[in-house]
Amino acid sequence: MVVDQLSESEVDRLFHALADRTRRSIVLRAISEEHSVSALAAHYAMSFAAVQKHVSVLEQASLVTKEKRGREQIVRANRDAVRKARHLLDEYELIWRQRIDRITEILAEDE
Amino acid sequence: MVVDQLSESEVDRLFHALADRTRRSIVLRAISEEHSVSALAAHYAMSFAAVQKHVSVLEQASLVTKEKRGREQIVRANRDAVRKARHLLDEYELIWRQRIDRITEILAEDE
DNA sequence: ATAATCTACAACCAAATGGTTGTAGATCAG
DNA sequence: CTGATCTACAACCATTTGGTTGTAGATTAT
């Protein structure tokens, strides 16, 4: 599985984008359905510009895409980015299993 | 599955901790085997104090635990925290599937 | 044509982040 | 005992972050 191939900086951006509750909330909304930026902004107790910045952070992390439609900018979540983040965490689990295997092996040799 | 139950702040800390390549690297090392803080620090081109801070961030995110052994502080990765992070991302996938299902349903009604 | 809506973007600000150096307390080795 | 090692923690600094307000350009509705 030659998936991923994310640079360290991209991973930085990806997790950093997810490390804010407003942004996670935006991603969830964008997963469920399309929204314009101002439609999203309506849900939060902060300025439109602040939400705009959050969307921009998500966009640079590839978690979201924007597409102009008339005067609106439609925000869509990018399923692949979330998958990649998940896959990264899967690798951690893998390392763990390798460690367990290694230890098990050593214990077996002691028999 | 009544897993998770992480507060938003805990999720913030978790992803924020993962959003730094040095910290991710530390976690990977700690998964593979136990290290003292200074043993970890030896691998990075930054001061001991800087690494100490990174470990502290990881600790507050529950990604790592420290245990005093003599004059050393042994760092161990916490498998459960990584699992929780993964599980969070799984939920995003779930929302996506729900959306697909919803759309499929609507399309079926149109038949 | 005018007004309302949606967006972009700059300038600003306080707080957090990621690094540094320096000092001091425990613990271990010779 | 003395010196080396490991850690804790404070103080400091530059940059980034997450928010604000304000201005201006497009697009849409009346």
PDB file of N, CA, C and O in Angstrom, chain B residues 12-65:
ATOM      1  N   ASP B  12      -8.073  18.810  21.575  1.00  0.00           N
ATOM      2  CA  ASP B  12      -7.188  19.907  21.183  1.00  0.00           C
ATOM      3  C   ASP B  12      -5.742  19.551  21.511  1.00  0.00           C
ATOM      4  O   ASP B  12      -4.857  19.624  20.655  1.00  0.00           O
ATOM      5  N   ARG B  13      -5.514  19.166  22.751  1.00  0.00           N
ATOM      6  CA  ARG B  13      -4.156  18.849  23.205  1.00  0.00           C
ATOM      7  C   ARG B  13      -3.570  17.672  22.439  1.00  0.00           C
ATOM      8  O   ARG B  13      -2.401  17.675  22.056  1.00  0.00           O
ATOM      9  N   LEU B  14      -4.405  16.683  22.210  1.00  0.00           N
ATOM     10  CA  LEU B  14      -3.960  15.478  21.518  1.00  0.00           C
ATOM     11  C   LEU B  14      -3.457  15.803  20.109  1.00  0.00           C
ATOM     12  O   LEU B  14      -2.320  15.474  19.753  1.00  0.00           O
ATOM     13  N   PHE B  15      -4.280  16.473  19.333  1.00  0.00           N
ATOM     14  CA  PHE B  15      -3.875  16.786  17.961  1.00  0.00           C
ATOM     15  C   PHE B  15      -2.762  17.828  17.935  1.00  0.00           C
ATOM     16  O   PHE B  15      -1.850  17.748  17.114  1.00  0.00           O
ATOM     17  N   HIS B  16      -2.848  18.769  18.839  1.00  0.00           N
ATOM     18  CA  HIS B  16      -1.771  19.755  18.878  1.00  0.00           C
ATOM     19  C   HIS B  16      -0.430  19.079  19.169  1.00  0.00           C
ATOM     20  O   HIS B  16       0.601  19.421  18.578  1.00  0.00           O
ATOM     21  N   ALA B  17      -0.436  18.128  20.065  1.00  0.00           N
ATOM     22  CA  ALA B  17       0.802  17.410  20.399  1.00  0.00           C
ATOM     23  C   ALA B  17       1.341  16.673  19.182  1.00  0.00           C
ATOM     24  O   ALA B  17       2.551  16.573  18.984  1.00  0.00           O
ATOM     25  N   LEU B  18       0.458  16.191  18.354  1.00  0.00           N
ATOM     26  CA  LEU B  18       0.869  15.428  17.170  1.00  0.00           C
ATOM     27  C   LEU B  18       1.268  16.336  16.001  1.00  0.00           C
ATOM     28  O   LEU B  18       1.812  15.852  15.006  1.00  0.00           O
ATOM     29  N   ALA B  19       1.005  17.623  16.153  1.00  0.00           N
ATOM     30  CA  ALA B  19       1.240  18.546  15.038  1.00  0.00           C
ATOM     31  C   ALA B  19       2.654  19.109  15.037  1.00  0.00           C
ATOM     32  O   ALA B  19       2.888  20.219  14.580  1.00  0.00           O
ATOM     33  N   ASP B  20       3.585  18.355  15.546  1.00  0.00           N
ATOM     34  CA  ASP B  20       4.992  18.794  15.547  1.00  0.00           C
ATOM     35  C   ASP B  20       5.862  17.591  15.249  1.00  0.00           C
ATOM     36  O   ASP B  20       5.744  16.539  15.892  1.00  0.00           O
ATOM     37  N   ARG B  21       6.744  17.707  14.274  1.00  0.00           N
ATOM     38  CA  ARG B  21       7.503  16.535  13.807  1.00  0.00           C
ATOM     39  C   ARG B  21       8.443  15.991  14.887  1.00  0.00           C
ATOM     40  O   ARG B  21       8.641  14.789  14.975  1.00  0.00           O
ATOM     41  N   THR B  22       9.015  16.896  15.674  1.00  0.00           N
ATOM     42  CA  THR B  22       9.887  16.417  16.760  1.00  0.00           C
ATOM     43  C   THR B  22       9.085  15.569  17.735  1.00  0.00           C
ATOM     44  O   THR B  22       9.521  14.479  18.136  1.00  0.00           O
ATOM     45  N   ARG B  23       7.898  16.039  18.076  1.00  0.00           N
ATOM     46  CA  ARG B  23       7.086  15.281  19.021  1.00  0.00           C
ATOM     47  C   ARG B  23       6.625  13.958  18.429  1.00  0.00           C
ATOM     48  O   ARG B  23       6.619  12.928  19.111  1.00  0.00           O
ATOM     49  N   ARG B  24       6.237  13.966  17.164  1.00  0.00           N
ATOM     50  CA  ARG B  24       5.854  12.689  16.546  1.00  0.00           C
ATOM     51  C   ARG B  24       7.020  11.722  16.574  1.00  0.00           C
ATOM     52  O   ARG B  24       6.864  10.526  16.871  1.00  0.00           O
ATOM     53  N   SER B  25       8.188  12.241  16.286  1.00  0.00           N
ATOM     54  CA  SER B  25       9.379  11.397  16.312  1.00  0.00           C
ATOM     55  C   SER B  25       9.625  10.825  17.708  1.00  0.00           C
ATOM     56  O   SER B  25       9.961   9.647  17.869  1.00  0.00           O
ATOM     57  N   ILE B  26       9.442  11.655  18.717  1.00  0.00           N
ATOM     58  CA  ILE B  26       9.622  11.193  20.097  1.00  0.00           C
ATOM     59  C   ILE B  26       8.629  10.080  20.413  1.00  0.00           C
ATOM     60  O   ILE B  26       8.988   9.057  21.005  1.00  0.00           O
ATOM     61  N   VAL B  27       7.393  10.277  20.000  1.00  0.00           N
ATOM     62  CA  VAL B  27       6.377   9.250  20.260  1.00  0.00           C
ATOM     63  C   VAL B  27       6.782   7.934  19.606  1.00  0.00           C
ATOM     64  O   VAL B  27       6.721   6.873  20.222  1.00  0.00           O
ATOM     65  N   LEU B  28       7.227   8.014  18.359  1.00  0.00           N
ATOM     66  CA  LEU B  28       7.628   6.789  17.658  1.00  0.00           C
ATOM     67  C   LEU B  28       8.762   6.084  18.397  1.00  0.00           C
ATOM     68  O   LEU B  28       8.722   4.865  18.591  1.00  0.00           O
ATOM     69  N   ARG B  29       9.748   6.838  18.840  1.00  0.00           N
ATOM     70  CA  ARG B  29      10.838   6.232  19.607  1.00  0.00           C
ATOM     71  C   ARG B  29      10.316   5.595  20.888  1.00  0.00           C
ATOM     72  O   ARG B  29      10.721   4.495  21.267  1.00  0.00           O
ATOM     73  N   ALA B  30       9.415   6.317  21.528  1.00  0.00           N
ATOM     74  CA  ALA B  30       8.891   5.831  22.813  1.00  0.00           C
ATOM     75  C   ALA B  30       8.016   4.600  22.629  1.00  0.00           C
ATOM     76  O   ALA B  30       7.900   3.776  23.540  1.00  0.00           O
ATOM     77  N   ILE B  31       7.411   4.476  21.453  1.00  0.00           N
ATOM     78  CA  ILE B  31       6.623   3.277  21.191  1.00  0.00           C
ATOM     79  C   ILE B  31       7.550   2.074  21.060  1.00  0.00           C
ATOM     80  O   ILE B  31       7.304   1.012  21.635  1.00  0.00           O
ATOM     81  N   SER B  32       8.637   2.262  20.337  1.00  0.00           N
ATOM     82  CA  SER B  32       9.561   1.168  20.081  1.00  0.00           C
ATOM     83  C   SER B  32      10.256   0.676  21.343  1.00  0.00           C
ATOM     84  O   SER B  32      10.444  -0.518  21.539  1.00  0.00           O
ATOM     85  N   GLU B  33      10.665   1.604  22.166  1.00  0.00           N
ATOM     86  CA  GLU B  33      11.282   1.203  23.433  1.00  0.00           C
ATOM     87  C   GLU B  33      11.326   2.366  24.410  1.00  0.00           C
ATOM     88  O   GLU B  33      11.129   3.513  24.038  1.00  0.00           O
ATOM     89  N   GLU B  34      11.607   2.047  25.649  1.00  0.00           N
ATOM     90  CA  GLU B  34      11.683   3.076  26.681  1.00  0.00           C
ATOM     91  C   GLU B  34      12.956   3.901  26.512  1.00  0.00           C
ATOM     92  O   GLU B  34      13.984   3.392  26.087  1.00  0.00           O
ATOM     93  N   HIS B  35      12.830   5.186  26.830  1.00  0.00           N
ATOM     94  CA  HIS B  35      13.984   6.070  26.768  1.00  0.00           C
ATOM     95  C   HIS B  35      13.921   7.029  27.949  1.00  0.00           C
ATOM     96  O   HIS B  35      12.836   7.401  28.372  1.00  0.00           O
ATOM     97  N   SER B  36      15.094   7.449  28.401  1.00  0.00           N
ATOM     98  CA  SER B  36      15.120   8.570  29.343  1.00  0.00           C
ATOM     99  C   SER B  36      14.994   9.836  28.504  1.00  0.00           C
ATOM    100  O   SER B  36      15.200   9.813  27.287  1.00  0.00           O
ATOM    101  N   VAL B  37      14.667  10.922  29.158  1.00  0.00           N
ATOM    102  CA  VAL B  37      14.526  12.191  28.428  1.00  0.00           C
ATOM    103  C   VAL B  37      15.845  12.577  27.770  1.00  0.00           C
ATOM    104  O   VAL B  37      15.874  12.992  26.609  1.00  0.00           O
ATOM    105  N   SER B  38      16.936  12.396  28.464  1.00  0.00           N
ATOM    106  CA  SER B  38      18.230  12.796  27.876  1.00  0.00           C
ATOM    107  C   SER B  38      18.623  11.864  26.737  1.00  0.00           C
ATOM    108  O   SER B  38      19.243  12.301  25.765  1.00  0.00           O
ATOM    109  N   ALA B  39      18.256  10.586  26.837  1.00  0.00           N
ATOM    110  CA  ALA B  39      18.513   9.668  25.728  1.00  0.00           C
ATOM    111  C   ALA B  39      17.752  10.131  24.491  1.00  0.00           C
ATOM    112  O   ALA B  39      18.278  10.131  23.379  1.00  0.00           O
ATOM    113  N   LEU B  40      16.519  10.561  24.686  1.00  0.00           N
ATOM    114  CA  LEU B  40      15.728  11.097  23.571  1.00  0.00           C
ATOM    115  C   LEU B  40      16.392  12.355  23.022  1.00  0.00           C
ATOM    116  O   LEU B  40      16.571  12.507  21.815  1.00  0.00           O
ATOM    117  N   ALA B  41      16.756  13.235  23.940  1.00  0.00           N
ATOM    118  CA  ALA B  41      17.319  14.531  23.547  1.00  0.00           C
ATOM    119  C   ALA B  41      18.554  14.378  22.670  1.00  0.00           C
ATOM    120  O   ALA B  41      18.813  15.216  21.794  1.00  0.00           O
ATOM    121  N   ALA B  42      19.307  13.299  22.896  1.00  0.00           N
ATOM    122  CA  ALA B  42      20.545  13.080  22.145  1.00  0.00           C
ATOM    123  C   ALA B  42      20.310  13.041  20.631  1.00  0.00           C
ATOM    124  O   ALA B  42      21.216  13.317  19.861  1.00  0.00           O
ATOM    125  N   HIS B  43      19.061  12.700  20.240  1.00  0.00           N
ATOM    126  CA  HIS B  43      18.790  12.551  18.807  1.00  0.00           C
ATOM    127  C   HIS B  43      18.438  13.845  18.090  1.00  0.00           C
ATOM    128  O   HIS B  43      18.303  13.842  16.869  1.00  0.00           O
ATOM    129  N   TYR B  44      18.249  14.910  18.817  1.00  0.00           N
ATOM    130  CA  TYR B  44      17.735  16.113  18.172  1.00  0.00           C
ATOM    131  C   TYR B  44      18.689  17.290  18.273  1.00  0.00           C
ATOM    132  O   TYR B  44      19.410  17.432  19.257  1.00  0.00           O
ATOM    133  N   ALA B  45      18.678  18.099  17.239  1.00  0.00           N
ATOM    134  CA  ALA B  45      19.569  19.250  17.171  1.00  0.00           C
ATOM    135  C   ALA B  45      18.973  20.428  17.915  1.00  0.00           C
ATOM    136  O   ALA B  45      18.827  21.521  17.365  1.00  0.00           O
ATOM    137  N   MET B  46      18.609  20.182  19.159  1.00  0.00           N
ATOM    138  CA  MET B  46      18.092  21.277  19.974  1.00  0.00           C
ATOM    139  C   MET B  46      18.474  20.995  21.418  1.00  0.00           C
ATOM    140  O   MET B  46      18.948  19.902  21.741  1.00  0.00           O
ATOM    141  N   SER B  47      18.279  21.977  22.253  1.00  0.00           N
ATOM    142  CA  SER B  47      18.704  21.836  23.644  1.00  0.00           C
ATOM    143  C   SER B  47      17.914  20.768  24.389  1.00  0.00           C
ATOM    144  O   SER B  47      16.813  20.395  23.982  1.00  0.00           O
ATOM    145  N   PHE B  48      18.497  20.299  25.471  1.00  0.00           N
ATOM    146  CA  PHE B  48      17.797  19.352  26.333  1.00  0.00           C
ATOM    147  C   PHE B  48      16.478  19.942  26.818  1.00  0.00           C
ATOM    148  O   PHE B  48      15.447  19.265  26.807  1.00  0.00           O
ATOM    149  N   ALA B  49      16.529  21.217  27.202  1.00  0.00           N
ATOM    150  CA  ALA B  49      15.333  21.873  27.732  1.00  0.00           C
ATOM    151  C   ALA B  49      14.202  21.876  26.698  1.00  0.00           C
ATOM    152  O   ALA B  49      13.031  21.697  27.059  1.00  0.00           O
ATOM    153  N   ALA B  50      14.555  22.062  25.447  1.00  0.00           N
ATOM    154  CA  ALA B  50      13.539  22.075  24.387  1.00  0.00           C
ATOM    155  C   ALA B  50      12.860  20.709  24.302  1.00  0.00           C
ATOM    156  O   ALA B  50      11.624  20.619  24.249  1.00  0.00           O
ATOM    157  N   VAL B  51      13.673  19.654  24.308  1.00  0.00           N
ATOM    158  CA  VAL B  51      13.115  18.304  24.256  1.00  0.00           C
ATOM    159  C   VAL B  51      12.263  18.037  25.489  1.00  0.00           C
ATOM    160  O   VAL B  51      11.173  17.460  25.397  1.00  0.00           O
ATOM    161  N   GLN B  52      12.750  18.504  26.610  1.00  0.00           N
ATOM    162  CA  GLN B  52      11.996  18.370  27.860  1.00  0.00           C
ATOM    163  C   GLN B  52      10.597  18.974  27.707  1.00  0.00           C
ATOM    164  O   GLN B  52       9.602  18.402  28.138  1.00  0.00           O
ATOM    165  N   LYS B  53      10.541  20.132  27.084  1.00  0.00           N
ATOM    166  CA  LYS B  53       9.250  20.785  26.871  1.00  0.00           C
ATOM    167  C   LYS B  53       8.365  19.960  25.948  1.00  0.00           C
ATOM    168  O   LYS B  53       7.161  19.833  26.191  1.00  0.00           O
ATOM    169  N   HIS B  54       8.950  19.412  24.896  1.00  0.00           N
ATOM    170  CA  HIS B  54       8.166  18.592  23.974  1.00  0.00           C
ATOM    171  C   HIS B  54       7.586  17.389  24.710  1.00  0.00           C
ATOM    172  O   HIS B  54       6.410  17.060  24.547  1.00  0.00           O
ATOM    173  N   VAL B  55       8.414  16.765  25.519  1.00  0.00           N
ATOM    174  CA  VAL B  55       7.929  15.608  26.280  1.00  0.00           C
ATOM    175  C   VAL B  55       6.785  16.031  27.190  1.00  0.00           C
ATOM    176  O   VAL B  55       5.791  15.323  27.331  1.00  0.00           O
ATOM    177  N   SER B  56       6.928  17.217  27.751  1.00  0.00           N
ATOM    178  CA  SER B  56       5.886  17.718  28.642  1.00  0.00           C
ATOM    179  C   SER B  56       4.565  17.929  27.895  1.00  0.00           C
ATOM    180  O   SER B  56       3.482  17.602  28.403  1.00  0.00           O
ATOM    181  N   VAL B  57       4.662  18.456  26.680  1.00  0.00           N
ATOM    182  CA  VAL B  57       3.459  18.638  25.864  1.00  0.00           C
ATOM    183  C   VAL B  57       2.816  17.285  25.573  1.00  0.00           C
ATOM    184  O   VAL B  57       1.594  17.121  25.680  1.00  0.00           O
ATOM    185  N   LEU B  58       3.645  16.300  25.254  1.00  0.00           N
ATOM    186  CA  LEU B  58       3.136  14.957  24.970  1.00  0.00           C
ATOM    187  C   LEU B  58       2.486  14.361  26.210  1.00  0.00           C
ATOM    188  O   LEU B  58       1.468  13.672  26.131  1.00  0.00           O
ATOM    189  N   GLU B  59       3.093  14.649  27.345  1.00  0.00           N
ATOM    190  CA  GLU B  59       2.574  14.119  28.609  1.00  0.00           C
ATOM    191  C   GLU B  59       1.200  14.708  28.912  1.00  0.00           C
ATOM    192  O   GLU B  59       0.276  13.982  29.293  1.00  0.00           O
ATOM    193  N   GLN B  60       1.064  16.007  28.708  1.00  0.00           N
ATOM    194  CA  GLN B  60      -0.223  16.651  28.973  1.00  0.00           C
ATOM    195  C   GLN B  60      -1.295  16.203  27.995  1.00  0.00           C
ATOM    196  O   GLN B  60      -2.487  16.320  28.269  1.00  0.00           O
ATOM    197  N   ALA B  61      -0.855  15.698  26.862  1.00  0.00           N
ATOM    198  CA  ALA B  61      -1.809  15.161  25.885  1.00  0.00           C
ATOM    199  C   ALA B  61      -2.044  13.674  26.132  1.00  0.00           C
ATOM    200  O   ALA B  61      -2.734  13.017  25.354  1.00  0.00           O
ATOM    201  N   SER B  62      -1.443  13.154  27.175  1.00  0.00           N
ATOM    202  CA  SER B  62      -1.576  11.729  27.534  1.00  0.00           C
ATOM    203  C   SER B  62      -0.962  10.800  26.499  1.00  0.00           C
ATOM    204  O   SER B  62      -1.212   9.598  26.535  1.00  0.00           O
ATOM    205  N   LEU B  63      -0.163  11.340  25.607  1.00  0.00           N
ATOM    206  CA  LEU B  63       0.446  10.482  24.595  1.00  0.00           C
ATOM    207  C   LEU B  63       1.645   9.749  25.163  1.00  0.00           C
ATOM    208  O   LEU B  63       2.126   8.763  24.584  1.00  0.00           O
ATOM    209  N   VAL B  64       2.104  10.229  26.304  1.00  0.00           N
ATOM    210  CA  VAL B  64       3.325   9.700  26.880  1.00  0.00           C
ATOM    211  C   VAL B  64       3.219   9.789  28.393  1.00  0.00           C
ATOM    212  O   VAL B  64       2.521  10.643  28.918  1.00  0.00           O
ATOM    213  N   THR B  65       3.891   8.891  29.081  1.00  0.00           N
ATOM    214  CA  THR B  65       3.958   8.981  30.543  1.00  0.00           C
ATOM    215  C   THR B  65       5.425   9.031  30.941  1.00  0.00           C
ATOM    216  O   THR B  65       6.284   8.515  30.223  1.00  0.00           O
TER     217      THR B  65
END
